[in-house]
Short mmCIF file of C-alpha atoms in Angstrom, two decimals:
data_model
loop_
_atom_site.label_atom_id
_atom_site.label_comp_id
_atom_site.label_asym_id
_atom_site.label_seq_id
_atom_site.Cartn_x
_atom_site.Cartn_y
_atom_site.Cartn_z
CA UNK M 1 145.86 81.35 45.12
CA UNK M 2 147.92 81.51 48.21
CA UNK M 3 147.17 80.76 51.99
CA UNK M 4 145.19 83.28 54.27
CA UNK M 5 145.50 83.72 57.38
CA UNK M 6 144.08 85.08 60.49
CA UNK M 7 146.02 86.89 63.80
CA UNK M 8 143.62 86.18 67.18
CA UNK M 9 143.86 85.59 70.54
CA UNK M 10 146.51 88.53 71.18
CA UNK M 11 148.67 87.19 73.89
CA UNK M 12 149.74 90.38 76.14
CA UNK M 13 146.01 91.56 77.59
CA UNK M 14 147.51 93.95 80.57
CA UNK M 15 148.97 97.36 79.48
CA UNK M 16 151.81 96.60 81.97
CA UNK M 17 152.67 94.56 79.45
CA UNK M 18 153.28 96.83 76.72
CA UNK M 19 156.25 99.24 77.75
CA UNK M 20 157.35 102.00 75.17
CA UNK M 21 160.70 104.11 75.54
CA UNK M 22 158.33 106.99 75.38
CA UNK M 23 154.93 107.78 75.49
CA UNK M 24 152.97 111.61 75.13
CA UNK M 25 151.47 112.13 78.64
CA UNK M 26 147.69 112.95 79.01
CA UNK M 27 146.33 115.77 80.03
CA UNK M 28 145.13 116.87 83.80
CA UNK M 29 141.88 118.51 84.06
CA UNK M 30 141.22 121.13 86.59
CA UNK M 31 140.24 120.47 90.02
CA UNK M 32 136.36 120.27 90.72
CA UNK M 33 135.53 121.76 94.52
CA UNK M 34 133.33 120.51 97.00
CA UNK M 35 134.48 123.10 99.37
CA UNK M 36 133.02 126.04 101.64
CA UNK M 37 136.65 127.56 102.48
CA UNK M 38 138.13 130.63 100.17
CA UNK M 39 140.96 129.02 98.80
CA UNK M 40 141.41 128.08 94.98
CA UNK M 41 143.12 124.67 94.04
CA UNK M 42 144.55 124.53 91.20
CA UNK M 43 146.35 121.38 89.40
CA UNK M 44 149.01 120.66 87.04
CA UNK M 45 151.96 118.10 85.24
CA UNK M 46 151.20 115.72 83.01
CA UNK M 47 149.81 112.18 83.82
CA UNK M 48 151.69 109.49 82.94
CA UNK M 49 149.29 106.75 84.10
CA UNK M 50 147.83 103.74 81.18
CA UNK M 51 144.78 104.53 82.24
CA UNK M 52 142.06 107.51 83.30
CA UNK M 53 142.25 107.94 87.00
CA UNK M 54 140.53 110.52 89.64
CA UNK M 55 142.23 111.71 92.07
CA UNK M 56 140.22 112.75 95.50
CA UNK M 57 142.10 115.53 97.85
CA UNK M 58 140.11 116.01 101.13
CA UNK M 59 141.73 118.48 103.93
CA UNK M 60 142.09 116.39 106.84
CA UNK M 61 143.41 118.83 109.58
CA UNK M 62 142.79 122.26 110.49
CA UNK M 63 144.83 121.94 113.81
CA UNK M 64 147.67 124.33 112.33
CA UNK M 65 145.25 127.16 111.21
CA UNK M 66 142.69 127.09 108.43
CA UNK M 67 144.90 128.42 105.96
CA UNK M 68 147.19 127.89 102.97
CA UNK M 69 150.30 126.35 104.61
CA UNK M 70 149.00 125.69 107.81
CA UNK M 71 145.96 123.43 106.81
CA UNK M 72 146.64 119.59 105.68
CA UNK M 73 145.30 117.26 103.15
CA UNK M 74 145.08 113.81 102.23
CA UNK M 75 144.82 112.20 98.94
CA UNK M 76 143.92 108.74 97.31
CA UNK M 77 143.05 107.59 93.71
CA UNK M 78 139.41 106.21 93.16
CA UNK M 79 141.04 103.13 92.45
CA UNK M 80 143.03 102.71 95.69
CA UNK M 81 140.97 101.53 98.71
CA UNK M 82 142.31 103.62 101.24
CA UNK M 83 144.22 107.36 101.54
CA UNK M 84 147.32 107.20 99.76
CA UNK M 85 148.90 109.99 101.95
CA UNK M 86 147.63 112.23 104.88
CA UNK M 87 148.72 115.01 106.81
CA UNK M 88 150.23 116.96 104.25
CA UNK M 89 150.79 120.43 104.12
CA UNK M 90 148.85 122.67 101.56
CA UNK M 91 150.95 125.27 99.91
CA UNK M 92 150.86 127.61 97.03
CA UNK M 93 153.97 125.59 95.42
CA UNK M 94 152.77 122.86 93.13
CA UNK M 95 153.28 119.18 94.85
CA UNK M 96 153.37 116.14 93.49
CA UNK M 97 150.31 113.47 93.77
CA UNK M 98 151.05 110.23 91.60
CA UNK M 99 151.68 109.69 87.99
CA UNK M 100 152.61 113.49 87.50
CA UNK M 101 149.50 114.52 88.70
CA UNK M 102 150.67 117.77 91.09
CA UNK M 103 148.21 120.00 93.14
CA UNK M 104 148.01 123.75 95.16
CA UNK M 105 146.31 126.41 96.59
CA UNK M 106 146.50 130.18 96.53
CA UNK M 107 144.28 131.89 99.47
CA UNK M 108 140.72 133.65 99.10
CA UNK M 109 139.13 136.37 101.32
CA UNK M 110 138.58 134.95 104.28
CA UNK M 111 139.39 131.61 105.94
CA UNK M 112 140.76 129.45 103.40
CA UNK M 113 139.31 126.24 104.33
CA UNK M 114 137.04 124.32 106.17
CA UNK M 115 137.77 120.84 107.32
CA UNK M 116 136.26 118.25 104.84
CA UNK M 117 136.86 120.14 101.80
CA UNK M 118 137.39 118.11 99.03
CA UNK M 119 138.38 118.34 95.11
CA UNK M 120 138.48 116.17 92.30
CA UNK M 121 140.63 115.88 89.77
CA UNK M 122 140.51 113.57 86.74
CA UNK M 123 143.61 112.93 84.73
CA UNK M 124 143.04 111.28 81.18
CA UNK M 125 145.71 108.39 80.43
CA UNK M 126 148.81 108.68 78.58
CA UNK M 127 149.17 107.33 74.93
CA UNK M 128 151.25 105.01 76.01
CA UNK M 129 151.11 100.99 75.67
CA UNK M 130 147.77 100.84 77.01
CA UNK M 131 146.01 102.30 73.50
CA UNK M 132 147.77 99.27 71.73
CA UNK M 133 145.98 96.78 73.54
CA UNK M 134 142.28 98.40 73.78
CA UNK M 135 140.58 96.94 70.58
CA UNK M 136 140.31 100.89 69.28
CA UNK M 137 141.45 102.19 65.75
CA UNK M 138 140.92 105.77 66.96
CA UNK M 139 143.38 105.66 69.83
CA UNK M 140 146.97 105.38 69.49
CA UNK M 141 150.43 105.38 70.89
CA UNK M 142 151.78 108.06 70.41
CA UNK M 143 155.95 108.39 71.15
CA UNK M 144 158.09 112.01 72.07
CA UNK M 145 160.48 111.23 69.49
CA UNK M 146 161.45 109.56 66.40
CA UNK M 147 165.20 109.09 66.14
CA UNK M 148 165.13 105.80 68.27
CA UNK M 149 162.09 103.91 69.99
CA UNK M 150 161.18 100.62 70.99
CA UNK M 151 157.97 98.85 72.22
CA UNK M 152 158.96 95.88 75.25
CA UNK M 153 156.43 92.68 75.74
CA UNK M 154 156.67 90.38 78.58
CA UNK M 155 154.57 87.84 78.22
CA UNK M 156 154.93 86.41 81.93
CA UNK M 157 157.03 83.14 80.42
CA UNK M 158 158.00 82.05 77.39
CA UNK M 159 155.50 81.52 74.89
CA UNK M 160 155.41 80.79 70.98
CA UNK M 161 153.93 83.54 68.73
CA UNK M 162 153.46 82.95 65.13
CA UNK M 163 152.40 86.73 64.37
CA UNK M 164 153.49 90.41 65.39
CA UNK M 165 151.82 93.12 63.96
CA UNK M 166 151.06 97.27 64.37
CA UNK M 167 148.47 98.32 62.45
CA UNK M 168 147.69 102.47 61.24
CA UNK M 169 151.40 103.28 61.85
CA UNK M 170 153.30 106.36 60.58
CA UNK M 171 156.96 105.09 60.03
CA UNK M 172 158.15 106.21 56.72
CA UNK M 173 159.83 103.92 54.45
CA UNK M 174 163.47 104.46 55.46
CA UNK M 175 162.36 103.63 58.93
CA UNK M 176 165.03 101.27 60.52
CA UNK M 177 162.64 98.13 62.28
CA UNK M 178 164.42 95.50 64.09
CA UNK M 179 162.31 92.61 66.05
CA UNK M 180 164.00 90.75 69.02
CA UNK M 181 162.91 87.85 70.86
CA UNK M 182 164.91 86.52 74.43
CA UNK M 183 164.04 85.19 77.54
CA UNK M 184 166.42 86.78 79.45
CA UNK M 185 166.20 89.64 78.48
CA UNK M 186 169.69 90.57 77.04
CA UNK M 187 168.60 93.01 74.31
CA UNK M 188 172.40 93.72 72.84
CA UNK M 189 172.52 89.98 72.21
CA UNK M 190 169.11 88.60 71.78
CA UNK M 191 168.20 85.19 71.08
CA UNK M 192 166.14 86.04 67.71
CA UNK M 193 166.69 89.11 66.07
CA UNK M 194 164.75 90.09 62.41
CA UNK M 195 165.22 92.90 60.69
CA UNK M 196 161.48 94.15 58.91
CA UNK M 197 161.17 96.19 55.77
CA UNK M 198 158.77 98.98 56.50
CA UNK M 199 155.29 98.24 55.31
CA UNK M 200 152.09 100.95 54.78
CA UNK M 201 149.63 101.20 56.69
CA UNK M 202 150.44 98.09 58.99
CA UNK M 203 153.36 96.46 59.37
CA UNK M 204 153.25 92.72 60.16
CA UNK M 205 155.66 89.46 60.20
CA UNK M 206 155.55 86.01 60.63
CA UNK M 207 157.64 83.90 62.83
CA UNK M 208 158.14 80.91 64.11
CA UNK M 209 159.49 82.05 67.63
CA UNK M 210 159.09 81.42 71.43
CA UNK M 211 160.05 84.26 74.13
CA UNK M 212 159.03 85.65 77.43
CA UNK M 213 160.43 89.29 76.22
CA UNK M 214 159.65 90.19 72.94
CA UNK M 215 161.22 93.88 71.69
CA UNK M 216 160.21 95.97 68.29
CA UNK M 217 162.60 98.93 67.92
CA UNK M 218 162.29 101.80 65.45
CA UNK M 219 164.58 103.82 64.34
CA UNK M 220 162.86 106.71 61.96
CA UNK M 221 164.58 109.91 62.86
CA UNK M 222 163.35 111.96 59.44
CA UNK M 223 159.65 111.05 60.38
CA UNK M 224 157.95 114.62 59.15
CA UNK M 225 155.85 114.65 62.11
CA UNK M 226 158.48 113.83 64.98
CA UNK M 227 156.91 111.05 66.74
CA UNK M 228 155.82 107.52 66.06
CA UNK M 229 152.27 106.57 66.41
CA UNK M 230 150.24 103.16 66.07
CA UNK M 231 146.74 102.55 66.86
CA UNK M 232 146.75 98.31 67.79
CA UNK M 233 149.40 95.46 68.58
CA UNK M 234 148.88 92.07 67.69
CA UNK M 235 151.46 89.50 69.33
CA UNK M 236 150.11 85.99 69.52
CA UNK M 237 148.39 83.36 67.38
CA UNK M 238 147.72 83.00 63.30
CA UNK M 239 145.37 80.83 62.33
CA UNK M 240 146.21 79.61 58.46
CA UNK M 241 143.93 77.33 57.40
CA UNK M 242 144.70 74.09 55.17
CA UNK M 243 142.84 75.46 52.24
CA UNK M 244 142.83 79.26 51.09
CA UNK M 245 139.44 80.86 50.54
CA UNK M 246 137.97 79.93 46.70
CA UNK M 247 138.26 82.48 43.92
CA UNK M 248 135.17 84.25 43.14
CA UNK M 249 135.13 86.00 46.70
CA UNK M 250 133.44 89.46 47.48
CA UNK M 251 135.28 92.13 48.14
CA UNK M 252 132.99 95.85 49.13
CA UNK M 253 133.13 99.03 50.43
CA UNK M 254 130.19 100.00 52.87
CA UNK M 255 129.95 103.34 53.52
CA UNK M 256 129.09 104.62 56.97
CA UNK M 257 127.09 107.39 56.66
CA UNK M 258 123.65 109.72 58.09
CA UNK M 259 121.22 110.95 55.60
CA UNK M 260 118.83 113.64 56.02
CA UNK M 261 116.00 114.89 53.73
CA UNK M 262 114.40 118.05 54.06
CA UNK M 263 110.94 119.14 53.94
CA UNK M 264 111.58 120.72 50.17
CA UNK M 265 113.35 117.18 49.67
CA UNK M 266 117.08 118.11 49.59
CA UNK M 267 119.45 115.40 50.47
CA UNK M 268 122.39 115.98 53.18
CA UNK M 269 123.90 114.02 55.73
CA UNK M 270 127.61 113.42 57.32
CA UNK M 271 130.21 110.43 56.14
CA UNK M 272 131.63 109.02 58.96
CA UNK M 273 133.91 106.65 57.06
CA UNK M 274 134.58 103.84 53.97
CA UNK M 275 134.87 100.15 55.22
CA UNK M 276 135.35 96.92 53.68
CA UNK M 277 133.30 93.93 53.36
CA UNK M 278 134.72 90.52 51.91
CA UNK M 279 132.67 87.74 51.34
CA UNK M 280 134.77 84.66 51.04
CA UNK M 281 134.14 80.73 50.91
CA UNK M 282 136.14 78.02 51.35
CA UNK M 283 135.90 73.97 50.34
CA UNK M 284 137.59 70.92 51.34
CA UNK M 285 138.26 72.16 55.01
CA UNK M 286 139.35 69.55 57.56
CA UNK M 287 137.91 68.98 60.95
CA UNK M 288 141.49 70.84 62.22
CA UNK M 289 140.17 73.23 60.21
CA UNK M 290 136.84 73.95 61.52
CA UNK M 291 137.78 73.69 64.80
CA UNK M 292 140.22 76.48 64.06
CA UNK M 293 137.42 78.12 62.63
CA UNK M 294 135.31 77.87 65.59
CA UNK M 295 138.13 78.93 67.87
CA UNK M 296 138.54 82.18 65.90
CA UNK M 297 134.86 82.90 66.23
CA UNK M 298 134.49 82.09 69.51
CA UNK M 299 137.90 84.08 70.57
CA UNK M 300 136.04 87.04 68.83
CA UNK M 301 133.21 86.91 71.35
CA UNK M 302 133.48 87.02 75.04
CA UNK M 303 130.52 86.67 76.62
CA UNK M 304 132.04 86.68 80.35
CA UNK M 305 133.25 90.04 79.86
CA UNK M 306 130.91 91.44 76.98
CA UNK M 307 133.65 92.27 74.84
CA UNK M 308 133.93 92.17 71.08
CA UNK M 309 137.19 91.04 70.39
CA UNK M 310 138.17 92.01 66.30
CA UNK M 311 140.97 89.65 64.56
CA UNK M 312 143.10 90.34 61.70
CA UNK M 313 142.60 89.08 58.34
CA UNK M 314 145.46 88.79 56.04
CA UNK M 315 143.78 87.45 53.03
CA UNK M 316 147.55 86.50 50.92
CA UNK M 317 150.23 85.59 53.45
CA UNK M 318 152.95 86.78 51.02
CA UNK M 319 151.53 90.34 51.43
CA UNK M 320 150.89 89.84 55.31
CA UNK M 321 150.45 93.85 55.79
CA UNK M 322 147.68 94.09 53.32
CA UNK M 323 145.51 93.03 56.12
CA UNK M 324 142.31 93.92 57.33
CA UNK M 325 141.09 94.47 61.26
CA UNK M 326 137.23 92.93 61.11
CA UNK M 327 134.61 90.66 62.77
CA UNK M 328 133.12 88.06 61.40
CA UNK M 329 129.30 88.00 61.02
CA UNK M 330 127.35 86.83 63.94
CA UNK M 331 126.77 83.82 62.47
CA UNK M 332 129.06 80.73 62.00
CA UNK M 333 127.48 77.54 59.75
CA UNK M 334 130.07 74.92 58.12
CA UNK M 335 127.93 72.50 55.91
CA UNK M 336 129.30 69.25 56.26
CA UNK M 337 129.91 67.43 52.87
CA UNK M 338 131.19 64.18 53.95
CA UNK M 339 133.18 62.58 56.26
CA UNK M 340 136.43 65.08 57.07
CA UNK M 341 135.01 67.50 54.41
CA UNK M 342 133.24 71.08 54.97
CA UNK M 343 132.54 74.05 53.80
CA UNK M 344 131.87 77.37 54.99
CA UNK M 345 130.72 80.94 54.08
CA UNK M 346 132.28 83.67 56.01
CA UNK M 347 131.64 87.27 56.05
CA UNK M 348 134.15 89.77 57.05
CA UNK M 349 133.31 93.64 58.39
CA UNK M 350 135.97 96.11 58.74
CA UNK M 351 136.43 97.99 62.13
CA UNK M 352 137.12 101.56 60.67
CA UNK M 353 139.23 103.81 62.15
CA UNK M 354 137.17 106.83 61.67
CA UNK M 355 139.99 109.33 62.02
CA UNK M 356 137.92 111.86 64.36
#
């Protein structure tokens, strides 16, 4: 049996990050008032921004007149500790916030506003880099075209990582995948360059490189649904240990499901998905070994930050993509045999994707 292996500790945490050529903007919901003057705001673009965001607009000045194009506002994200901007003029032509977020007003019977009145606007983030890095099977990058893309890490500084990998991608099989490495960066003559056969439903490869800037580019221009779309990225550690898992493992499928009986004791319910469950053992490990072992548990759970933190588990290295995102049970015991010796049961759930 070959070696396993298993991708943790993902090394780019910040969607800065992550930057794709393209990314499909999210949407901008309609302003909510807090007003007493006539006017109607209304809001538009698309938001371009890795993350949700609200947006506050407050009119700050009625010294002009009390009405559309004579009033002023100011503006500020939730985030942002102060006003952005002040002292602008309202108008009935769109303007432009932040992030493509754009705002106006068209006048009401009687006085349009009233100083104080305020709106808020929440604008849902892009599906841009940030969905790669947020631990979600359901959420995904999602690019404007198909005929060339790439994905951009900076890691900060340069930094070995023995594993890339997408998981729940669409590329197609004559998909043209190239994976460059530099520290400058000089992307049309990189340090490492690899071109990757396409692989279904993840694609993943194994290196043995070190980079600050780390590029994936796709070229899949007959792509039936014109875009490229990937639910996680995985650049950063693999943890193969010295000894594969023994034959005779488990492999299930769990169902995740709701079952409801009636009173005349007719059986219905919902499916919400199929998952796997492997049930693997392994002999002979070294101390390296367990302390690997440990690492990968403990990188799984944060309790600083409550977070649940899946890995990947590629159970034959020579067929890295036939891998499977899962967390390991909440329990970790290694019996110790003898000196430099272990062994240890694992159990491995699936993290669906549950394709709602």
């Amino acid at each position: 049996m070959s070696a396993c292996g298993f991708l943790f500790q993902n090394l780019p945490r910040d969607p800065d990050q992550v930057t794709p050529t393209s990314a499909r903007p999210g949407l901008v919901g309609l302003p909510a008032p807090r007003a007493q003057g006539a006017a109607t705001a209304l809001s538009g673009g698309e938001h371009t921004g890795g993350q949700d965001q609200v947006f506050l607009v407050e009119i700050d000045s009625l010294a002009a007149g009390s009405e559309v194009g004579q009033a002023s506002f100011r503006w500020r994200r939730a985030a942002s500790p102060g006003w952005e901007a002040s002292g602008r003029p309202t108008g009935t032509v769109f303007q432009d916030l932040a992030d493509g977020v754009r705002i106006k007003w068209l006048s009401g019977a009687g006085a349009d506003f009233a100083l104080g009145d305020a709106w808020t606007i929440l604008a849902m983030r892009s599906q841009g880099g940030a969905m790669l890095l947020d631990r979600d099977r359901d959420t995904e990058w999602v690019s404007l075209g198909c005929a060339h893309e790439h994905l951009t890490i900076d890691l900060g500084q340069p930094q070995a990582a023995p594993a890339l990998a997408l998981l729940d991608h669409n590329f197609t099989s004559a998909a043209e995948i190239w994976l460059l490495a530099d520290d400058g960066p000089d992307w049309e003559h990189p340090a490492q360059a690899r071109a990757l056969t396409p692989t279904s439903p993840h694609l993943v490869c194994l290196t043995d490189w070190s980079a600050r800037h780390w590029r994936l580019t796709i070229a899949d221009p007959d792509n039936p649904e014109g875009c490229l779309r990937a639910s996680l990225l995985h650049l950063g550690g693999c943890f193969s240990p010295s000894r594969t898992f023994r034959a005779g493992y488990q492999r299930s499928l769990v169902a995740g499901r709701s079952t409801t009986v009636t009173d005349a004791g007719k059986l219905g319910g919902s499916a919400r998905g199929l998952a796997q469950s492997w049930q693997i053992g392994f002999r002979g490990l070294t101390d390296a070994d367990l302390a690997g072992f440990e690492a990968l548990f403990a990188a799984c759970h944060e309790p600083a930050s409550g977070l649940l933190n899946p890995l990947i588990f590629i159970p034959f290295l020579e067929k890295p993509w036939q891998c499977l995102y899962c967390l390991p049970a909440t329990t970790l015991s290694p019996v110790q045999r003898h000196l430099d010796s272990h062994e240890l049961a694992l159990q491995l759930e699936e993290v669906i994707k549950s394709h709602v």
